[in-house]
Short mmCIF file of C-alpha atoms in Angstrom, two decimals:
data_model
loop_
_atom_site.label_atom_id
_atom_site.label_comp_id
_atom_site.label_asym_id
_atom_site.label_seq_id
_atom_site.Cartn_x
_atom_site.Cartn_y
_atom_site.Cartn_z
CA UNK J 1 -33.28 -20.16 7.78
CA UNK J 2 -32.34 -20.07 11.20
CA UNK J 3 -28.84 -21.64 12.04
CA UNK J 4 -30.43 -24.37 14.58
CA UNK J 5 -33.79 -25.36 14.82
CA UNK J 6 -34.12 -24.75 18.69
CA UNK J 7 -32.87 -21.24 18.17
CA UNK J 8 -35.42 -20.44 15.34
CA UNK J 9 -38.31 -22.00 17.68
CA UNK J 10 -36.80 -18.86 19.58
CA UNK J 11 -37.02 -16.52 17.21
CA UNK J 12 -40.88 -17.68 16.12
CA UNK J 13 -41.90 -17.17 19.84
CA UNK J 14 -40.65 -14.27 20.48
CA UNK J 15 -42.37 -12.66 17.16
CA UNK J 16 -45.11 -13.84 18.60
CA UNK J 17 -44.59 -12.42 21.62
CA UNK J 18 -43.75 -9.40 19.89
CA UNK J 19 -47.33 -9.25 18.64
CA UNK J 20 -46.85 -11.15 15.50
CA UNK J 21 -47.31 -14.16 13.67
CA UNK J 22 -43.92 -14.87 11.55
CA UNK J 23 -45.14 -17.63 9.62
CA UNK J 24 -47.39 -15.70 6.75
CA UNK J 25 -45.44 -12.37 6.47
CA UNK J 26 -41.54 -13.00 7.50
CA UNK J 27 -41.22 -16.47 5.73
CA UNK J 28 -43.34 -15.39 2.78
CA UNK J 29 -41.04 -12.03 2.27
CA UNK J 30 -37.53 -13.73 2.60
CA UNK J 31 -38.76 -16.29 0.07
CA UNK J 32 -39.50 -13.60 -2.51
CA UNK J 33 -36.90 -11.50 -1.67
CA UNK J 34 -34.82 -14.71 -1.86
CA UNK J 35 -35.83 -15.25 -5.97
CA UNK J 36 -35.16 -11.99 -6.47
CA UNK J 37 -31.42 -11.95 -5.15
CA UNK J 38 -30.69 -15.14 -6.33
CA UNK J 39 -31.78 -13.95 -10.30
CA UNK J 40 -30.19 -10.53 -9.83
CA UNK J 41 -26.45 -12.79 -8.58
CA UNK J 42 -27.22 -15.11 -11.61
CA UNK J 43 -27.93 -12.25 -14.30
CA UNK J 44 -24.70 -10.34 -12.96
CA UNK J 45 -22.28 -13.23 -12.43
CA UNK J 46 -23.84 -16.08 -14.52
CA UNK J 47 -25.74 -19.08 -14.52
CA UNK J 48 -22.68 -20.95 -13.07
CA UNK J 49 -22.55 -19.14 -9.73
CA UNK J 50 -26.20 -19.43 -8.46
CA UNK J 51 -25.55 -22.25 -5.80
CA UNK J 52 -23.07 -19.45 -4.63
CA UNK J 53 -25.72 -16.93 -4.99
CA UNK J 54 -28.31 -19.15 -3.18
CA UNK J 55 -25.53 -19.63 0.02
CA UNK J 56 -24.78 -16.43 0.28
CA UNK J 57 -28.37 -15.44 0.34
CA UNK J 58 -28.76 -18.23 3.34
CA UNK J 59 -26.20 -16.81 5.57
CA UNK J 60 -27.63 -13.04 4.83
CA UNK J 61 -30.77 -14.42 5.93
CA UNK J 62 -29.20 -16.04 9.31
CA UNK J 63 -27.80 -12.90 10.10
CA UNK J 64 -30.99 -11.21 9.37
CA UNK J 65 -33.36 -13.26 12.02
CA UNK J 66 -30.57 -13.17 14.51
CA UNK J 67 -29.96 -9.21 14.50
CA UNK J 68 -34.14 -8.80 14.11
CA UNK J 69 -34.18 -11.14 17.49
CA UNK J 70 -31.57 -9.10 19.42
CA UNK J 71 -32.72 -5.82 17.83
CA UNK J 72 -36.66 -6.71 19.44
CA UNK J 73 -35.11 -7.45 22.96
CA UNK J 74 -33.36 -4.80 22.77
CA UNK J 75 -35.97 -2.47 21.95
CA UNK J 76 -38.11 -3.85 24.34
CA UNK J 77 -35.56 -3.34 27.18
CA UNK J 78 -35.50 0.51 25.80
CA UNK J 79 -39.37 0.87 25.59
CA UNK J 80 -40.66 -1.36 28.33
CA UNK J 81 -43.01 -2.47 25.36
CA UNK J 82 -43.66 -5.46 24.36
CA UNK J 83 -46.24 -5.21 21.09
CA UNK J 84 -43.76 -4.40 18.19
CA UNK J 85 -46.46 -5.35 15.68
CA UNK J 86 -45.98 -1.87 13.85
CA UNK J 87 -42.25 -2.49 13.31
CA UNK J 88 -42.66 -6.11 12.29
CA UNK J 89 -45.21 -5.10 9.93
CA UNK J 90 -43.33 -2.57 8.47
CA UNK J 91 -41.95 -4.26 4.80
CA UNK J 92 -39.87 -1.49 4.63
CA UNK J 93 -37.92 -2.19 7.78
CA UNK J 94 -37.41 -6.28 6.94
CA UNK J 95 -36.18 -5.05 3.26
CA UNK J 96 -33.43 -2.39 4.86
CA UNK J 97 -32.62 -5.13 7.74
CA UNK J 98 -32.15 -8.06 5.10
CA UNK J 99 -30.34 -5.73 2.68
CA UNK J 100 -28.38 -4.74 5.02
CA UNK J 101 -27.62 -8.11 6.53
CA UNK J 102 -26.59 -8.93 2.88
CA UNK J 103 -24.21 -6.11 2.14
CA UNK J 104 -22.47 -7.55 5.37
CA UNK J 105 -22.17 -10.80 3.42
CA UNK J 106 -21.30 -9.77 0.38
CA UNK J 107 -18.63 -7.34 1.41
CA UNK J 108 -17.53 -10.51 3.82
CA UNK J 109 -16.72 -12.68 0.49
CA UNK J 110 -15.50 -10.26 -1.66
CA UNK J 111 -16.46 -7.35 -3.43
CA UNK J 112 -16.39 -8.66 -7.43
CA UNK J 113 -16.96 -11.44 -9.33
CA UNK J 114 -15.98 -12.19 -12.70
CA UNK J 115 -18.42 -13.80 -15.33
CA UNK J 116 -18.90 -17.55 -14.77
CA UNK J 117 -18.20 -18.59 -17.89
CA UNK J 118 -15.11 -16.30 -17.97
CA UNK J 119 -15.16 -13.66 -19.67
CA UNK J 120 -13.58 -10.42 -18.66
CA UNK J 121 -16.68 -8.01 -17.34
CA UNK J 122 -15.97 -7.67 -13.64
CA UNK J 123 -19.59 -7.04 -11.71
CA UNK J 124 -19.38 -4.61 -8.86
CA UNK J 125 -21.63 -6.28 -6.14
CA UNK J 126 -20.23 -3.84 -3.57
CA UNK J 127 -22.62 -1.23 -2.26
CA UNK J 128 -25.20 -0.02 -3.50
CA UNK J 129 -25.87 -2.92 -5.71
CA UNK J 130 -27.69 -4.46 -2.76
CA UNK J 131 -29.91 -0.99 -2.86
CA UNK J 132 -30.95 -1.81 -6.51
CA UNK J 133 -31.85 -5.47 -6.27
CA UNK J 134 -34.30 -4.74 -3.47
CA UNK J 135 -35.25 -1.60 -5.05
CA UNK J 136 -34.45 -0.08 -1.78
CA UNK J 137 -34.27 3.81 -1.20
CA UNK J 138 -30.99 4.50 0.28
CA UNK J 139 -32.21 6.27 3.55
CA UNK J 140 -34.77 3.35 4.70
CA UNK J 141 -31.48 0.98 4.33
CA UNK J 142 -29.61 3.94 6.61
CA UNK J 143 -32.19 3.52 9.36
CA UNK J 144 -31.20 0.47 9.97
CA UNK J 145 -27.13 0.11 10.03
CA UNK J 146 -26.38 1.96 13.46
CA UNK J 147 -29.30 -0.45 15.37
CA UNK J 148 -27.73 -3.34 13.24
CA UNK J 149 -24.21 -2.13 14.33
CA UNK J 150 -25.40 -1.78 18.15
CA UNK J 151 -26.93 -5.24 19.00
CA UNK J 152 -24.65 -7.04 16.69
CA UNK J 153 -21.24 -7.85 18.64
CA UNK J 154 -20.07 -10.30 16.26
CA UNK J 155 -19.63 -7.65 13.38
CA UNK J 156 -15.15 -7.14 12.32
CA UNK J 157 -13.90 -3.54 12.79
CA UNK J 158 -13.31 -3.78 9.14
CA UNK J 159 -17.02 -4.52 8.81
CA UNK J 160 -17.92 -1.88 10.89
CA UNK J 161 -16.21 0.51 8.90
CA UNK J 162 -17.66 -0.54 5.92
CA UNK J 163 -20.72 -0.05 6.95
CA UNK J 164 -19.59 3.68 8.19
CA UNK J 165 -18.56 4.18 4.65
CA UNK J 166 -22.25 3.19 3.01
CA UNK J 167 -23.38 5.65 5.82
CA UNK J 168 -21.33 8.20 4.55
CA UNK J 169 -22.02 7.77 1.00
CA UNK J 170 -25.66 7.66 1.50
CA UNK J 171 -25.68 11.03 3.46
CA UNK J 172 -23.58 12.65 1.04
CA UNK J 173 -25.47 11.61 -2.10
CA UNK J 174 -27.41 8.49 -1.84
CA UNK J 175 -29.98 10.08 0.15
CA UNK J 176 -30.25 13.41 -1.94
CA UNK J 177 -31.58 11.42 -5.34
CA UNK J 178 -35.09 13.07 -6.15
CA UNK J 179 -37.44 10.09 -5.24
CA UNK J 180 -35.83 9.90 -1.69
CA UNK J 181 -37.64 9.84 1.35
CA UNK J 182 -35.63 11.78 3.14
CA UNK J 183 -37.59 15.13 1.33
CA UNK J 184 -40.90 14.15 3.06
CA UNK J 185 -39.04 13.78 6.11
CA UNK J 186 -37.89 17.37 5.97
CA UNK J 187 -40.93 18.63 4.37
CA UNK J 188 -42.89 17.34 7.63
CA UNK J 189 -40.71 18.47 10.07
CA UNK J 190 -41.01 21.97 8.24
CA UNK J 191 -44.55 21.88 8.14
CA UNK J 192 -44.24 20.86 11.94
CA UNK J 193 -42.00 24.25 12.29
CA UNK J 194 -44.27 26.42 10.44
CA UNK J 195 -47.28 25.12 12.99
CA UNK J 196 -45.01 26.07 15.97
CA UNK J 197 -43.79 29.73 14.88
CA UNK J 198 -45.13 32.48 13.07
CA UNK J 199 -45.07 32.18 9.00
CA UNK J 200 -41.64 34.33 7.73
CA UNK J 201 -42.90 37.49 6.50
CA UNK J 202 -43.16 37.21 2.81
CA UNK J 203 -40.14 39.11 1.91
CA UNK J 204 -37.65 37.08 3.54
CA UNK Q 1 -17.58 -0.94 18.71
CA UNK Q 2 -15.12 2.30 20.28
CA UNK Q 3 -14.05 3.71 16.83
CA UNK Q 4 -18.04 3.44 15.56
CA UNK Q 5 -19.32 6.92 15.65
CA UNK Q 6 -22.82 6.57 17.22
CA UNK Q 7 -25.43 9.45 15.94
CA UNK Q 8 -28.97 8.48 17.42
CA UNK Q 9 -29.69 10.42 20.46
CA UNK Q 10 -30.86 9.27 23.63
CA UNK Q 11 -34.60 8.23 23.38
CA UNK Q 12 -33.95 7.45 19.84
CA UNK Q 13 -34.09 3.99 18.15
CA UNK Q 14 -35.56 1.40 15.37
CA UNK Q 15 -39.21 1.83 16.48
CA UNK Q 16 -38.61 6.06 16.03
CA UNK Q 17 -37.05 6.02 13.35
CA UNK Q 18 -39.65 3.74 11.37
CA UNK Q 19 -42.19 5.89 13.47
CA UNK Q 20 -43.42 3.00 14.86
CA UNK Q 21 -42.84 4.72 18.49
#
């Protein structure tokens, strides 16, 4: 949870600012999401390594609530809004923010880890493992990473980077898997062309 | 971050992108 206890009485009052009340939805999801990651670390590195599991869950979620509370003020500097109760409703966008928050930690302390109990199989829990244990579609975690890039300062070149390289890997495949949602997102915006010029002749 | 190649476009952020503009 929030690093100090002052700064997540912050956080709480500004989501409620924001139009929200934190308590139900926000604490309720990071718990659950929290089981989840912390069985999916066990299962692929073993029983031995949940406490490590279960810490590095704890700073993904500090990062999390600290790059949600810059990302609000920063939208509401932006908008001149002050009701985000659409965004911080949205599951989807605490799942990609959290995810993505993650990835950051778990590219921070290393990208494999070999079986507790030591035998040989190496687990990859570089990207997009993250992707799979939230069951996350690769463009909703894309959304987020240049917003998460721009309001966090504390974020290592080399960090950075790796987060261009997810970018990249979800734009040149990631994205393109059949149940992505980036084909409703150009069927709209075709259906919004088609409504602004005339159909193509049926030939074409 | 200089060597970050930043894509969204002016009038572009978070709230647009989860089309919660």
């Amino acid at each position: 949870l929030p690093q100090t206890p002052v700064r997540g009485t912050n956080l709480i009052k500004s989501l409620k600012c924001f139009g929200m009340n934190p308590e139900d939805s926000i604490l309720k999801r990071v718990e659950s999401l929290g089981h989840i990651f912390k069985k999916k670390f066990a299962e692929a590195v073993g029983q031995g390594c949940a406490e490590i599991g279960s810490q590095r869950y704890q700073l993904g979620v500090r990062l999390y609530y600290r790059v949600m509370e810059s990302m609000l003020k920063s939208e509401e500097e932006r908008l001149s809004v002050h009701n985000f109760s659409k965004l911080l409703n949205d599951n989807i966008f605490h799942t990609s923010l959290l995810a993505c928050a993650l990835e950051i930690v778990m590219a921070t302390y290393g990208r494999t880890a070999s079986q507790s109990d030591g035998t040989s199989a190496e687990t990859d829990l570089s990207f997009p493992w993250i992707l799979n244990v939230f069951d996350l579609k690769a463009f909703d975690f894309y959304k987020v990473i240049e917003s998460f890039i721009k309001v966090e300062p504390s974020l290592t070149r080399d960090m950075i980077k790796h987060l261009e390289r997810c970018e990249h890997r979800i734009m040149e495949s990631l994205a393109w898997q059949s149940d992505s949602p980036l084909f409703d997102l150009i069927k709209q915006s075709k259906e919004r062309e088609g409504q602004t010029d005339q159909p193509e002749p049926t030939s074409t | 971050p200089q060597d970050y190649h930043f894509g969204l476009e002016e009038g572009e952020g978070i709230s647009e992108l989860f089309d919660c503009d």
